[in-house]
PDB file of C-alpha atoms in Angstrom:
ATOM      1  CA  UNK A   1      54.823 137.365  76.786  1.00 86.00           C
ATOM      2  CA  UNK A   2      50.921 136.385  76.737  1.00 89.00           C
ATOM      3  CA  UNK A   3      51.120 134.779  80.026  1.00 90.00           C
ATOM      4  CA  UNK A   4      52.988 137.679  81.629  1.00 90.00           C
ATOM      5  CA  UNK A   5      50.176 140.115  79.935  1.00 92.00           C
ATOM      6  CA  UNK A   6      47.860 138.187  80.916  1.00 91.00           C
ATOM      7  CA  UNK A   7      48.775 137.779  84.488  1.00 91.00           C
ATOM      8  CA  UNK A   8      49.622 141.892  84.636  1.00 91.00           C
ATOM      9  CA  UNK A   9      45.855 142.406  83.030  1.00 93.00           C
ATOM     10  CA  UNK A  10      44.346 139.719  85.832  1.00 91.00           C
ATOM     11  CA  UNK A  11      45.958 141.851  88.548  1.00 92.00           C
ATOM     12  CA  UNK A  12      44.620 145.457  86.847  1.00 92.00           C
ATOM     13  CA  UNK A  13      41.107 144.306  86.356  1.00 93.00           C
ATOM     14  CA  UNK A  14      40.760 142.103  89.702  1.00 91.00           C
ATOM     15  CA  UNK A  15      42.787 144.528  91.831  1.00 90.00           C
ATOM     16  CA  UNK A  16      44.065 141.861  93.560  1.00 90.00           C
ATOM     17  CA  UNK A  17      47.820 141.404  95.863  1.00 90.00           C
ATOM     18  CA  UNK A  18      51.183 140.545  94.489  1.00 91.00           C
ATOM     19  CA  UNK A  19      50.251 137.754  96.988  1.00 90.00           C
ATOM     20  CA  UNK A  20      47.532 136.385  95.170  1.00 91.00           C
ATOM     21  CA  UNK A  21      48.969 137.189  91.448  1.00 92.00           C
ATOM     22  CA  UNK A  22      51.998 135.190  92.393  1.00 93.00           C
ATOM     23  CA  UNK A  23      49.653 132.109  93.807  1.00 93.00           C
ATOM     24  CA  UNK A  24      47.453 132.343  90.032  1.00 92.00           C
ATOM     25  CA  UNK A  25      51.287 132.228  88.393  1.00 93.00           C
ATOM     26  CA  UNK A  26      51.771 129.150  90.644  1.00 94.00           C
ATOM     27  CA  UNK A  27      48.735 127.177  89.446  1.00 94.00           C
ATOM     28  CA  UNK A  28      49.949 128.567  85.790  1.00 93.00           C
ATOM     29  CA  UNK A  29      53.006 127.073  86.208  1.00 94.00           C
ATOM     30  CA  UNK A  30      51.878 123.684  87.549  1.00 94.00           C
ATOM     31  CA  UNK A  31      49.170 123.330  84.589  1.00 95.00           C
ATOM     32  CA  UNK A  32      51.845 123.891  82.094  1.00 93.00           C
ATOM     33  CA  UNK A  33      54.373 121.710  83.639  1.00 93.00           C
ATOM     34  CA  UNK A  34      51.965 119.107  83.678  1.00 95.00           C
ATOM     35  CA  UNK A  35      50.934 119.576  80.112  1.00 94.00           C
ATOM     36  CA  UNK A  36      54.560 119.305  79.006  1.00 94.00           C
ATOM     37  CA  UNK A  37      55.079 116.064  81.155  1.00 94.00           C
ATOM     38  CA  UNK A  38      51.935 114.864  79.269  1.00 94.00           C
ATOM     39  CA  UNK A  39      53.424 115.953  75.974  1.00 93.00           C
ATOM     40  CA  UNK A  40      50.113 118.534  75.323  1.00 94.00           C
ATOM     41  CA  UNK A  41      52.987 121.224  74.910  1.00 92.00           C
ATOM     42  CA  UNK A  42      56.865 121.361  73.302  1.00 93.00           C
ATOM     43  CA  UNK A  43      58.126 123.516  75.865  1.00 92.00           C
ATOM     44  CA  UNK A  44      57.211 125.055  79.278  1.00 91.00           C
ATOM     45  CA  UNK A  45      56.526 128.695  78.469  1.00 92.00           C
ATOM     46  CA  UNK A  46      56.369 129.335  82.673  1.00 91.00           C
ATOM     47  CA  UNK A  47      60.630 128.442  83.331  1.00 90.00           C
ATOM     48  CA  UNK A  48      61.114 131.825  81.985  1.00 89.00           C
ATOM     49  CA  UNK A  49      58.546 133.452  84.373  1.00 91.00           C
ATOM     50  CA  UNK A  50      60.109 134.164  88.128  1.00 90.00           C
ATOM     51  CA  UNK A  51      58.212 133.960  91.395  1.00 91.00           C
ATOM     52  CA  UNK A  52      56.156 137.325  91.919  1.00 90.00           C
ATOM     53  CA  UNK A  53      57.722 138.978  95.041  1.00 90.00           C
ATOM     54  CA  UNK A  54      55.330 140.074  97.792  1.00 87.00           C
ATOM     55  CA  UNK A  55      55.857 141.409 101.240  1.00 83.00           C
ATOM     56  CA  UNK A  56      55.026 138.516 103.804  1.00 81.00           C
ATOM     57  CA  UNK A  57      53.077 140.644 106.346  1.00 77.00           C
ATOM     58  CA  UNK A  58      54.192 139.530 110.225  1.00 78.00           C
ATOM     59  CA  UNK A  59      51.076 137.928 112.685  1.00 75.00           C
ATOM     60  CA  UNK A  60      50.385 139.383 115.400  1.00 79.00           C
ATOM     61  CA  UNK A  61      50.302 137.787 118.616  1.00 83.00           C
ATOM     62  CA  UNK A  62      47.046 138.404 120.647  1.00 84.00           C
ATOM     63  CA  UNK A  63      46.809 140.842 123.173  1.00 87.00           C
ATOM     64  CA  UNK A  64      45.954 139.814 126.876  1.00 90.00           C
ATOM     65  CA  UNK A  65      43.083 141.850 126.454  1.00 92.00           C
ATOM     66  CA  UNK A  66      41.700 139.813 123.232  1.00 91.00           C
ATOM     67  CA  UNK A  67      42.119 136.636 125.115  1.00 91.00           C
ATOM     68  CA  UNK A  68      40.385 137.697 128.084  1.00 93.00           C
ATOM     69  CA  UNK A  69      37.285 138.639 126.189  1.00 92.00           C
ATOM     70  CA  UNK A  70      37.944 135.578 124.162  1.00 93.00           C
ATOM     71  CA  UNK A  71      37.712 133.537 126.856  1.00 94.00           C
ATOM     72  CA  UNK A  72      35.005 135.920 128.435  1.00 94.00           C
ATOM     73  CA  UNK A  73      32.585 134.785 124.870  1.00 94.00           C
ATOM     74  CA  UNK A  74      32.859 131.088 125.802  1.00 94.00           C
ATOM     75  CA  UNK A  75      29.819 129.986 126.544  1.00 95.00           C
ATOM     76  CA  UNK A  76      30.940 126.011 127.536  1.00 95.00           C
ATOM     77  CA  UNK A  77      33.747 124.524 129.091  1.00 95.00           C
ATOM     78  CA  UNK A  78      34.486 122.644 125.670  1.00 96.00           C
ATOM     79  CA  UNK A  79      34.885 126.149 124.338  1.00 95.00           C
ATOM     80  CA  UNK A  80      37.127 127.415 126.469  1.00 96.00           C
ATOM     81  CA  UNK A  81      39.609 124.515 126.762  1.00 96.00           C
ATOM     82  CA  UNK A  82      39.667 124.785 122.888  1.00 95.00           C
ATOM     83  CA  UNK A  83      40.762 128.557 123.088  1.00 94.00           C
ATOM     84  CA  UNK A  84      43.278 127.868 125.688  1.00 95.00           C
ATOM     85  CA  UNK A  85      44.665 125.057 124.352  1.00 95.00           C
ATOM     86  CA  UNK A  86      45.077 126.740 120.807  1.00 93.00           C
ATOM     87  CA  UNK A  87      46.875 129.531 122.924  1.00 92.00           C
ATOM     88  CA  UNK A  88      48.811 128.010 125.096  1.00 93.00           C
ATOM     89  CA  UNK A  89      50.324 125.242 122.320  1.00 93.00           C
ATOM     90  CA  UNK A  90      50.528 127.263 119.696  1.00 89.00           C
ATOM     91  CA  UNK A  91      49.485 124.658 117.384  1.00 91.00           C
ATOM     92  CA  UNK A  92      47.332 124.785 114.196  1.00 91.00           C
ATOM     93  CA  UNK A  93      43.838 123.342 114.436  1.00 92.00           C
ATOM     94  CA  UNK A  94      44.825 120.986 112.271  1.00 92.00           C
ATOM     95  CA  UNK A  95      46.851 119.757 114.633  1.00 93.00           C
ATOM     96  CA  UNK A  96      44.444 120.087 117.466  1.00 94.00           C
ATOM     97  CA  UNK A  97      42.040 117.830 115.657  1.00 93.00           C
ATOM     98  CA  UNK A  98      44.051 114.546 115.471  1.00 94.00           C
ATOM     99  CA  UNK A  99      45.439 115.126 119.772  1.00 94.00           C
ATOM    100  CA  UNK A 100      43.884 112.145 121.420  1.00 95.00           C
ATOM    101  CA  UNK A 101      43.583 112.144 125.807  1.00 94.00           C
ATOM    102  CA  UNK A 102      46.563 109.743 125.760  1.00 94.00           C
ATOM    103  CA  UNK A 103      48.553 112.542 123.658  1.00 95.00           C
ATOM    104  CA  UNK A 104      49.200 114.696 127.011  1.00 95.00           C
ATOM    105  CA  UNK A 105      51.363 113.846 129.733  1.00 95.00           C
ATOM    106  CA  UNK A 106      49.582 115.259 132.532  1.00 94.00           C
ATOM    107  CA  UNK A 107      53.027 115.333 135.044  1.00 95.00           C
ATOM    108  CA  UNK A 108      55.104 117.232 132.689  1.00 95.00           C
ATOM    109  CA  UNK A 109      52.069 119.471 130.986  1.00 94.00           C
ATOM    110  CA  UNK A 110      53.613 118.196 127.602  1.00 95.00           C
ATOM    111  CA  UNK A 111      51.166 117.475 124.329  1.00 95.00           C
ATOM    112  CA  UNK A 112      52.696 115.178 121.516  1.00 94.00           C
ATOM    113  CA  UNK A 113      51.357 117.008 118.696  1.00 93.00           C
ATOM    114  CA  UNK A 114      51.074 115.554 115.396  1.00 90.00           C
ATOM    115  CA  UNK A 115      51.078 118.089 112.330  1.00 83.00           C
ATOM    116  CA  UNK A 116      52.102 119.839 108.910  1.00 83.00           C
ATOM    117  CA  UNK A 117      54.575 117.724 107.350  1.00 84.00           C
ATOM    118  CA  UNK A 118      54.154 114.768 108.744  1.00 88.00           C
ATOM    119  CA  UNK A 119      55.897 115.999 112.032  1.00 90.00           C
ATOM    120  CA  UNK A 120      55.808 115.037 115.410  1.00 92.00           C
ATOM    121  CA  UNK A 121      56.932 117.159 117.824  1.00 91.00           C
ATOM    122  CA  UNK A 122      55.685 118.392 121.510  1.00 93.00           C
ATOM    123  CA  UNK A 123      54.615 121.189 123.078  1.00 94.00           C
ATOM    124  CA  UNK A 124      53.014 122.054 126.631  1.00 95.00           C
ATOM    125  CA  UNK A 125      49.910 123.021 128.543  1.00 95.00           C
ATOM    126  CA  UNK A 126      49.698 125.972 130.977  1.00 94.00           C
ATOM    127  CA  UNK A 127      48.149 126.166 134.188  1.00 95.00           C
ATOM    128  CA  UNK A 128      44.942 127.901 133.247  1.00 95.00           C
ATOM    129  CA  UNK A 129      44.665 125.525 129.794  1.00 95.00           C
ATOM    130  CA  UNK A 130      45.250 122.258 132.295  1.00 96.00           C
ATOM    131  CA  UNK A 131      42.465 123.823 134.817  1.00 96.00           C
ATOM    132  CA  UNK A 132      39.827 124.192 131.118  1.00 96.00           C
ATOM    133  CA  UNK A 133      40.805 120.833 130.028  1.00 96.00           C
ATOM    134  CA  UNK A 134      40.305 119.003 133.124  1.00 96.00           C
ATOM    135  CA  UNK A 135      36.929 120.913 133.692  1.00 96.00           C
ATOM    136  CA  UNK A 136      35.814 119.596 129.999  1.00 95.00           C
ATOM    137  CA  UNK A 137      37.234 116.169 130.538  1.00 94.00           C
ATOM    138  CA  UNK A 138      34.879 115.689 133.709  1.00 94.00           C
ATOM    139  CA  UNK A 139      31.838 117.049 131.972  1.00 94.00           C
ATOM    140  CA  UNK A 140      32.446 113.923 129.415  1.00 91.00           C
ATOM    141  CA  UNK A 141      30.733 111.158 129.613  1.00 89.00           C
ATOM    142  CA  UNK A 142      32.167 108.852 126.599  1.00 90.00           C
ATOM    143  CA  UNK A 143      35.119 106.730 125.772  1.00 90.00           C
ATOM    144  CA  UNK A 144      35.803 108.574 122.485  1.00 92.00           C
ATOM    145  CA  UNK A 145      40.006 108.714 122.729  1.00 94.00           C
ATOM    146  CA  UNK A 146      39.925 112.325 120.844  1.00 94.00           C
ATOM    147  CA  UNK A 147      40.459 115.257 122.959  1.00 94.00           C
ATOM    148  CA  UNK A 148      38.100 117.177 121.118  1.00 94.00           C
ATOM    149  CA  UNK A 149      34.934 115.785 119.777  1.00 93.00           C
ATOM    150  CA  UNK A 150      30.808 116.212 118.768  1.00 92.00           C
ATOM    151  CA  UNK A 151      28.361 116.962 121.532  1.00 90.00           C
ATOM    152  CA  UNK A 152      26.057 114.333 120.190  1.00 88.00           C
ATOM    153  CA  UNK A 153      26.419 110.917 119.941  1.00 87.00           C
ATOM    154  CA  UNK A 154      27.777 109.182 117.969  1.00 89.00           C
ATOM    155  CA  UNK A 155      31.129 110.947 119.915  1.00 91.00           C
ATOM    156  CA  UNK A 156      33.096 111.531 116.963  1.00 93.00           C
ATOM    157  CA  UNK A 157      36.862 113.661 116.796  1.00 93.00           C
ATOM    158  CA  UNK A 158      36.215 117.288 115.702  1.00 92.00           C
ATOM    159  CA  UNK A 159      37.614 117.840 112.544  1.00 94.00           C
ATOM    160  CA  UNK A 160      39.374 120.702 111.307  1.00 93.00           C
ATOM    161  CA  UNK A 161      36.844 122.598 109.957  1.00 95.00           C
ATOM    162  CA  UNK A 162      34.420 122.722 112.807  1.00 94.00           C
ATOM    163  CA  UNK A 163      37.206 123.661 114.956  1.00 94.00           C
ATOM    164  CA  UNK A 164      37.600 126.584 112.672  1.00 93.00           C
ATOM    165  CA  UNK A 165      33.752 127.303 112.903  1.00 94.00           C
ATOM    166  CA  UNK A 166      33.802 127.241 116.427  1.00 94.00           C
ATOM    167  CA  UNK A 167      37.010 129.592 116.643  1.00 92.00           C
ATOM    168  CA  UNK A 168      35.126 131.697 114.322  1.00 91.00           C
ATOM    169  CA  UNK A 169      31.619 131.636 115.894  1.00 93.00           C
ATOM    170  CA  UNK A 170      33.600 132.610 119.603  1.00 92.00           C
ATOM    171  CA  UNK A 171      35.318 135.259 117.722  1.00 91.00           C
ATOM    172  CA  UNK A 172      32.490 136.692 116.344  1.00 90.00           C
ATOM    173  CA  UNK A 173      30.792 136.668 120.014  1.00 91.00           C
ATOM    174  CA  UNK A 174      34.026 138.307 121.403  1.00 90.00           C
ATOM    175  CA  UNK A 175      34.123 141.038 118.392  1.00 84.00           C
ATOM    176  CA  UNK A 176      37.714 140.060 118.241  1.00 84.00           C
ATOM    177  CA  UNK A 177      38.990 140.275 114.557  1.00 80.00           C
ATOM    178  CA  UNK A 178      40.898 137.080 114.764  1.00 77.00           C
ATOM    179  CA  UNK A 179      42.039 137.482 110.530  1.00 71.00           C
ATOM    180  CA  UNK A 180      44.908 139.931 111.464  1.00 70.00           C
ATOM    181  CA  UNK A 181      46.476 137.048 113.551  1.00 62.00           C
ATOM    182  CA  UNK A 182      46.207 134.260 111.085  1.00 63.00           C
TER     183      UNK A 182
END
């Protein structure tokens, strides 16, 4: 009963989602299961507490009109082929991080992604995404093997998180509120 209090109290004071109650209940729930494992605690007082149910809210796909003044804000060909490529796969820019040149089949437009999971799987190119990456391929002038990497030497791969920043800092430019598709 304290935890349930507790978590009911946290949600009246903080004001926050069912969503985010139900993720505080999760880290509850691993802390205690740990502590019994550990033998800190008899019993786990968390079994008896259910999952918190929340309405998963559907994304929303962009409109032709975002990703024209998306692609409108890109200020470098490396900028654009990362917007088109992110639209045109679909995948996460996790994902887009670890695709290496040799990763895309340029015959059959396909991408071997590499993602969440542990899971390979593949997915294609369109024509305008082939036309940006091409374009950003010939502006290169490094034998880095990642698709994607810094603009100063040492060439490194992108990682996730300046992917994100870029993505953020074109969205910004764009005034495109990219959080209601994520």
């Amino acid at each position: 009963n304290d935890i349930r209090v507790y978590l009911y109290r946290y949600q009246q004071e903080r004001g926050c989602s069912n969503r985010s109650l139900d993720k505080y209940r999760q880290y509850l729930s691993s802390f205690f299961g740990w502590a019994t494992d550990e033998g800190y605690v008899q019993q786990n007082p968390m079994r008896t507490i259910p999952a918190i149910k929340y309405e998963k809210k559907p994304r929303q796909s962009l409109t032709q009109l975002e990703l024209e003044y998306l692609r409108q804000s890109c200020q470098s060909p490396r900028e654009l082929a990362i917007i088109e490529f992110l639209f045109s796969t679909g995948c996460r820019v996790s994902e887009l991080s670890v695709v290496k040149k040799s990763d895309i089949d340029w015959t059959t437009r396909s991408v071997h992604l590499f993602g969440k999971g542990n899971k390979h799987r593949n997915s294609f190119i369109n024509a305008k995404c082939e036309v940006a990456l091409k374009a950003y391929l010939k502006e290169r002038s490094d034998d880095c093997e990642y698709l994607f990497i810094t603009e100063r030497k040492p060439y490194r791969q992108l990682k996730s998180n300046n992917l994100e920043k870029i993505v953020r800092t074109i969205s910004a430019r764009s005034s495109v509120d990219l959080q209601k598709h994520i």
